[in-house]
Short mmCIF file of C-alpha atoms in Angstrom, two decimals:
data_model
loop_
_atom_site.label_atom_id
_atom_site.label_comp_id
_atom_site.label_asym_id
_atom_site.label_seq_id
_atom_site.Cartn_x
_atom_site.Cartn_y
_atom_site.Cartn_z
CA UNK S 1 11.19 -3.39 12.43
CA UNK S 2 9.08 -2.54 9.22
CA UNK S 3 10.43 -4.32 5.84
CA UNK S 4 8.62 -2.12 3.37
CA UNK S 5 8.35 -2.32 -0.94
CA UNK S 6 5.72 0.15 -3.07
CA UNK S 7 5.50 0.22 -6.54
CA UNK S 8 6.03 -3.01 -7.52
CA UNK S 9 4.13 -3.06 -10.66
CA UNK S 10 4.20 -6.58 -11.76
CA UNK S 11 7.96 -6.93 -11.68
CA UNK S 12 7.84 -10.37 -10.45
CA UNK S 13 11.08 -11.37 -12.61
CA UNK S 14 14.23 -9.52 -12.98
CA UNK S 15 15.01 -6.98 -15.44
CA UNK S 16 17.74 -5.90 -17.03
CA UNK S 17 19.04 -1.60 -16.23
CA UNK S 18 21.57 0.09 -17.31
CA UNK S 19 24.15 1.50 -14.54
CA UNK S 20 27.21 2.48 -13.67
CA UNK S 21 28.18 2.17 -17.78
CA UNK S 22 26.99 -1.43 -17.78
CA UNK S 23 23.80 -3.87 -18.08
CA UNK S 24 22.94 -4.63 -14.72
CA UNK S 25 19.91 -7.25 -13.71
CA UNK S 26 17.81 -5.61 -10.98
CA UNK S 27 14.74 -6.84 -9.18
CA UNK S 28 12.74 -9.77 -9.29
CA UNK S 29 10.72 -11.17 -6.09
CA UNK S 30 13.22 -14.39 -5.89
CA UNK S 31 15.58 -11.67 -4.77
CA UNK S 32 13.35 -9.75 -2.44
CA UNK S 33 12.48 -12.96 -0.97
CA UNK S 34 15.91 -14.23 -0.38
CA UNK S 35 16.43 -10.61 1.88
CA UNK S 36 13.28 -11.11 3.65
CA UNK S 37 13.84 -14.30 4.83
CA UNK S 38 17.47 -12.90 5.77
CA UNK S 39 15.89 -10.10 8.11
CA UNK S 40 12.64 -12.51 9.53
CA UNK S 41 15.87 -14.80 10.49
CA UNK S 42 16.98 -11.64 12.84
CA UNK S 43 13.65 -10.56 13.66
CA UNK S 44 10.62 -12.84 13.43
CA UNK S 45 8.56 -10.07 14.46
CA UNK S 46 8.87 -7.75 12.00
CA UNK S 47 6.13 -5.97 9.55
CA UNK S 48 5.92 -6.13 6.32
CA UNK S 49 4.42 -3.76 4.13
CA UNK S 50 3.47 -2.49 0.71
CA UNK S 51 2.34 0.76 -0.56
CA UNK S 52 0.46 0.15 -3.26
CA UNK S 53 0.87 -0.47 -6.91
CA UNK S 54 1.37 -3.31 -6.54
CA UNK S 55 -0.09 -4.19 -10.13
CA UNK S 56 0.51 -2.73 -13.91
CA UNK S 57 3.90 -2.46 -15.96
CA UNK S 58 4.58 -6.00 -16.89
CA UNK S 59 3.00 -8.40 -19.19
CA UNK S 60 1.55 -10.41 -15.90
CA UNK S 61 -0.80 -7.75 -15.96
CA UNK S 62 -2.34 -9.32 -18.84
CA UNK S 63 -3.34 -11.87 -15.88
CA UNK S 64 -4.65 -9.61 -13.85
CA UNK S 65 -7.96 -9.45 -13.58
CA UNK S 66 -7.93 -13.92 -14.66
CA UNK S 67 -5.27 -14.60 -11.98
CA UNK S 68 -4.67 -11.97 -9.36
CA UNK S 69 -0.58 -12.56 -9.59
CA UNK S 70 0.22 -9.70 -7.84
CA UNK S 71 -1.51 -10.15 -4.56
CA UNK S 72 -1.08 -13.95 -4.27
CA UNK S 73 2.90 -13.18 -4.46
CA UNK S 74 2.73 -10.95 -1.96
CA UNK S 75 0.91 -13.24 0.49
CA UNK S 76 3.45 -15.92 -0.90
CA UNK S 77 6.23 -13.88 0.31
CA UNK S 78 4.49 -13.25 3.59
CA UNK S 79 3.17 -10.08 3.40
CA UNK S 80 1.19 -8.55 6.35
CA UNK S 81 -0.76 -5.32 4.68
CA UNK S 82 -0.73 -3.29 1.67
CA UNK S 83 -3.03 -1.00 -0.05
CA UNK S 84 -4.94 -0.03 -3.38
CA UNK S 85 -2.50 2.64 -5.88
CA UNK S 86 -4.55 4.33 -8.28
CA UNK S 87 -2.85 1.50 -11.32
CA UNK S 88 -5.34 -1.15 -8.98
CA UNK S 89 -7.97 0.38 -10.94
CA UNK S 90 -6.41 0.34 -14.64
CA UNK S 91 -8.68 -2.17 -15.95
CA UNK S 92 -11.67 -0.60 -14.25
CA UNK S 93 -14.36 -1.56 -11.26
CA UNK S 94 -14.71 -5.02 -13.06
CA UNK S 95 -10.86 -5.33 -13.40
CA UNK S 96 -10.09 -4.68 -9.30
CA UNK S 97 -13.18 -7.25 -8.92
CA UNK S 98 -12.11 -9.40 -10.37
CA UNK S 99 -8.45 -9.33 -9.30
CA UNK S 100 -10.23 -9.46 -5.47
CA UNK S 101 -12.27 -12.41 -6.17
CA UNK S 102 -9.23 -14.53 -7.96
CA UNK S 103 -6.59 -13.98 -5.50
CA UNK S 104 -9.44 -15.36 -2.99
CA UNK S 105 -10.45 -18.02 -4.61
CA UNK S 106 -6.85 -19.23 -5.19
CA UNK S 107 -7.19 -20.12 -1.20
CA UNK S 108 -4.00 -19.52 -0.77
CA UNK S 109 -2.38 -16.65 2.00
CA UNK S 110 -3.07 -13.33 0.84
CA UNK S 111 -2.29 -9.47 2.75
CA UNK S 112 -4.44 -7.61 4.12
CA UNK S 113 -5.73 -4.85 2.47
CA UNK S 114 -6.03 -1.26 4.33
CA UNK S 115 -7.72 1.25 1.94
CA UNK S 116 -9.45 4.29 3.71
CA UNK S 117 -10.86 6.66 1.62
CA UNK S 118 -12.69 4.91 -1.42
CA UNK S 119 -16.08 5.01 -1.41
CA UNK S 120 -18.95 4.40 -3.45
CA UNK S 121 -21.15 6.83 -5.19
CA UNK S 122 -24.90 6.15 -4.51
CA UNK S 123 -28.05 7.28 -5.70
CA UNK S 124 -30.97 9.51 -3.98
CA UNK S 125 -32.04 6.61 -2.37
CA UNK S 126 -28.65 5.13 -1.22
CA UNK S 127 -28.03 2.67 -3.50
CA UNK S 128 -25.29 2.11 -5.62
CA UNK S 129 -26.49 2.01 -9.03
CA UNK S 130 -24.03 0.94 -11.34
CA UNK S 131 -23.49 -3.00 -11.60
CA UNK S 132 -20.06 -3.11 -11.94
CA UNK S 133 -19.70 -1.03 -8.52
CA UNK S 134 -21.95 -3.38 -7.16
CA UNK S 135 -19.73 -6.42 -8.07
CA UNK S 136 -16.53 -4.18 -6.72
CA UNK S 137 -18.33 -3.92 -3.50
CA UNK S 138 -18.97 -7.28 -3.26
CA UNK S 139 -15.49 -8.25 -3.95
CA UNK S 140 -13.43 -5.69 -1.58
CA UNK S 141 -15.95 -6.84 1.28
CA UNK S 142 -15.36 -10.51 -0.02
CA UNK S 143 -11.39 -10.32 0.42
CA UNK S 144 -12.11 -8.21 3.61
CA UNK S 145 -10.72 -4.80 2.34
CA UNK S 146 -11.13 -2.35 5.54
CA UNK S 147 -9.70 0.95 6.31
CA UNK S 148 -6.94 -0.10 9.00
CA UNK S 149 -5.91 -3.06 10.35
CA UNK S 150 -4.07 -3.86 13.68
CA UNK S 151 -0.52 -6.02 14.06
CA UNK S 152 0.45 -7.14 17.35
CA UNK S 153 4.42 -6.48 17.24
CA UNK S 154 6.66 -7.40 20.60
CA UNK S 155 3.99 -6.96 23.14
CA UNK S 156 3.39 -3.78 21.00
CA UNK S 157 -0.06 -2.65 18.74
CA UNK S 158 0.08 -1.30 15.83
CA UNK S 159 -2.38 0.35 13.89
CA UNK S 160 -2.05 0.35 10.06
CA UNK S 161 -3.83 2.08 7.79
CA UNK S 162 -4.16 2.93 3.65
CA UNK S 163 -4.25 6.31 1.91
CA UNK S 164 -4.79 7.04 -1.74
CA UNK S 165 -3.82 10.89 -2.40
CA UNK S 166 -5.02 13.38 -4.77
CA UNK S 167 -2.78 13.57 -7.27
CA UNK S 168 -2.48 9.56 -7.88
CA UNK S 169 -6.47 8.97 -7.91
CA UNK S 170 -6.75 11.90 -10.55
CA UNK S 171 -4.25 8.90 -12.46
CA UNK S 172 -7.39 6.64 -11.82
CA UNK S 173 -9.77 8.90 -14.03
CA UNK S 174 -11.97 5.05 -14.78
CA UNK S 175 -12.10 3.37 -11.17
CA UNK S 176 -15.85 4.60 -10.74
CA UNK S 177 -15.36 5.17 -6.94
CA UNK S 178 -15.04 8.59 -4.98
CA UNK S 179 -11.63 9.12 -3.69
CA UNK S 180 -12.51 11.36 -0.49
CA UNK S 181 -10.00 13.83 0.92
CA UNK S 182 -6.84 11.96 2.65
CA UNK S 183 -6.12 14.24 5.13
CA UNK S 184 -9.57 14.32 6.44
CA UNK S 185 -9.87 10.66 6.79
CA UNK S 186 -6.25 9.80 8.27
CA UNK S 187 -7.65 12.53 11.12
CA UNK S 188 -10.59 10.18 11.45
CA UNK S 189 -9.10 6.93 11.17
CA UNK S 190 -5.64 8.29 13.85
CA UNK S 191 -8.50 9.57 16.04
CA UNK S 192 -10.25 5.92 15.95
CA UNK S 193 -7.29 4.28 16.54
CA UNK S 194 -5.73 6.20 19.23
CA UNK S 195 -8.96 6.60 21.09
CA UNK S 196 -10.66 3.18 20.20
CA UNK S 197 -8.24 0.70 19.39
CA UNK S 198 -5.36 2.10 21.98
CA UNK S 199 -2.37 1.56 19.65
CA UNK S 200 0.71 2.25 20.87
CA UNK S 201 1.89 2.82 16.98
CA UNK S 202 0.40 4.07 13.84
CA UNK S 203 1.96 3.36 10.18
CA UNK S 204 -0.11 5.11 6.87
CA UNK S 205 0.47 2.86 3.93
CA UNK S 206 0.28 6.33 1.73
CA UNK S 207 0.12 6.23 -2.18
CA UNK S 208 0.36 9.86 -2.38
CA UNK S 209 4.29 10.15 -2.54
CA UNK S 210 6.94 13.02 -2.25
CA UNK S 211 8.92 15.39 -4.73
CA UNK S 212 11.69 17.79 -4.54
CA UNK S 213 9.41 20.84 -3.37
CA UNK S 214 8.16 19.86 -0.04
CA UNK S 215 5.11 22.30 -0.89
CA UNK S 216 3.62 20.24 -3.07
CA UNK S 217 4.59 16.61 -1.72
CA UNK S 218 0.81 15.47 -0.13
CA UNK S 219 3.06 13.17 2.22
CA UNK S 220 4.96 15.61 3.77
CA UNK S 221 2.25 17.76 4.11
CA UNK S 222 0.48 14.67 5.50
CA UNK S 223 2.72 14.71 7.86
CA UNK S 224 2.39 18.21 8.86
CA UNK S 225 -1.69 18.10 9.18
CA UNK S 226 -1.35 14.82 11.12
CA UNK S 227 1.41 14.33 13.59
CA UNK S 228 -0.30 11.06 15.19
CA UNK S 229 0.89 9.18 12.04
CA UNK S 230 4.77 7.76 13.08
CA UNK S 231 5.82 6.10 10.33
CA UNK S 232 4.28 6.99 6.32
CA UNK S 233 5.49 4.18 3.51
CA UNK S 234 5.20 6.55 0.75
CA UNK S 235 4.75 5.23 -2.64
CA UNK S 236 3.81 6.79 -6.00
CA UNK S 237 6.03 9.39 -6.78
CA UNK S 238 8.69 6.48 -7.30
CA UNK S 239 11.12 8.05 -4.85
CA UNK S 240 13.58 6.92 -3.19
CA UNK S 241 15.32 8.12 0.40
CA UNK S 242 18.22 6.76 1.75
CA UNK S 243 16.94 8.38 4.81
CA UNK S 244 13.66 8.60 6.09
CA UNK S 245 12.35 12.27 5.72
CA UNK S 246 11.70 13.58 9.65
CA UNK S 247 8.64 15.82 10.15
CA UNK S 248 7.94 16.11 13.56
CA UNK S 249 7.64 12.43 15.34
CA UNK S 250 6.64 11.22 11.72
CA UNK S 251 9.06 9.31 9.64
CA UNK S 252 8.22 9.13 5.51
CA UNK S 253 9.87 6.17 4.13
CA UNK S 254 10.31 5.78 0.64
CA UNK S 255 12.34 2.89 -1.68
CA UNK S 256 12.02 3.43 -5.33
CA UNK S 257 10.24 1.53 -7.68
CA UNK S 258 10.33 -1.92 -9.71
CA UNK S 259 11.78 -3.72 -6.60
CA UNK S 260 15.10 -3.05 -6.65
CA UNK S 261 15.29 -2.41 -3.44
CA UNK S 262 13.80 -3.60 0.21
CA UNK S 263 13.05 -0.36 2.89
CA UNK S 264 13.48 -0.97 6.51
CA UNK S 265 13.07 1.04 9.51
CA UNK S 266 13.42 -0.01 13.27
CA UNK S 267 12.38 1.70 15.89
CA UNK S 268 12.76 1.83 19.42
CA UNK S 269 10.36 3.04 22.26
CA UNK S 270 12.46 5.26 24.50
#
């Protein structure tokens, strides 16, 4: 079972909406926390996941970079993985540094972070040149920011990895780093971890998203290029599926923004 949120964006407290002709209070971790700890009660073994953007749209962004509140609520709320949205880098190379080093030095139980194509520019002779890169650098290898990650699940292994996709790192136009192609790394990274690692299971944390025309939704078409991936969290684009979208053996998952509502998926080997 994978419990799954993306695009959180700093709504750590509820907020008001209006629906079905009336004010309605939506959201807030308290509540997200309350159905997680309903679901572990069924199934201690489950995953749970983020898909990025996880930061930016509330004013505890203003804490951001100072106090990290983001990721230290997610590893409060027992979070396994999640993975850098292109809103991460709002406040710049120094900003994500600094978010990196303060959720670590808060000691306190953070997620893992899976984040597979960023890399650094460097200069003719290799290095990378700017300071504030440097510093970035220092902090994702600090927290221990890597590619993939592996879960052990019911006697199961799981590979997990993180995806930023074109059209949400062209919304990061500051964060300094390269943003290499998607599709070519999830080939690399399936590749390593069906050939290396042995999973039995692979799960993209994607911030690349869907939309109404499947041509132009980069998870679908994720999908598509890469059939090793079973299960895509797909954040970004905001949407929401009641059902997962089936391409293949791949499953694209997808729960809306702000909160409001907690994804799961189960599956069962045959």
């Amino acid at each position: 079972t994978i419990l799954f949120t993306h695009d959180l964006h700093d709504n750590l407290l509820p907020f008001n909406l209006a629906a079905n002709g009336q004010i309605e209070s939506r959201g807030g971790y308290a509540r997200l926390q309350t159905v997680i700890n309903q679901q572990r009660n069924i199934d201690p073994q489950l995953m749970l996941l983020d898909g990025g953007d996880f930061s930016m749209g509330t004013l505890f962004q203003t804490i951001y970079a100072e106090q990290s509140p983001g990721l230290r609520m997610l590893g409060q709320m027992g979070y396994d993985v999640t993975t850098l949205g292109n809103h991460e880098f709002d406040f710049r190379p120094q900003g994500l540094a600094g978010s990196l080093n303060a959720a670590r030095n808060s000691q306190e139980t953070l997620p893992q972070i899976v984040s597979a194509n960023v890399t650094f520019p460097v200069d003719e002779k290799g290095r990378i040149s700017r300071s504030d890169l440097q510093d970035l650098k220092q902090a994702m290898n600090d927290y221990g920011v890597k590619p993939y990650t592996i879960l052990q699940r019911n006697g199961y292994k799981i590979g997990v990895f993180g995806l930023i996709g074109h059209e949400a790192s062209s919304n990061a136009p500051m964060a300094g780093v390269t943003f290499t192609d998607p599709l070519e790394k999830a080939r690399q990274i399936t590749d390593i971890l069906e050939q290396q690692e042995k999973v039995d299971m692979i799960v993209c944390l994607s911030h690349s998203g869907t939309v109404e025309d499947p041509d132009k939704s980069e998870d679908i078409l994720l999908a598509e290029k890469v059939p090793e991936i079973d299960v895509i969290v797909s954040g970004h684009t905001h949407s929401k599926l009641d059902q997962p979208i089936v391409i293949g053996d791949t499953y694209i998952c997808s729960v809306g923004e702000y909160g409001q509502n907690l994804g799961t998926i189960t599956l069962q080997q045959e």
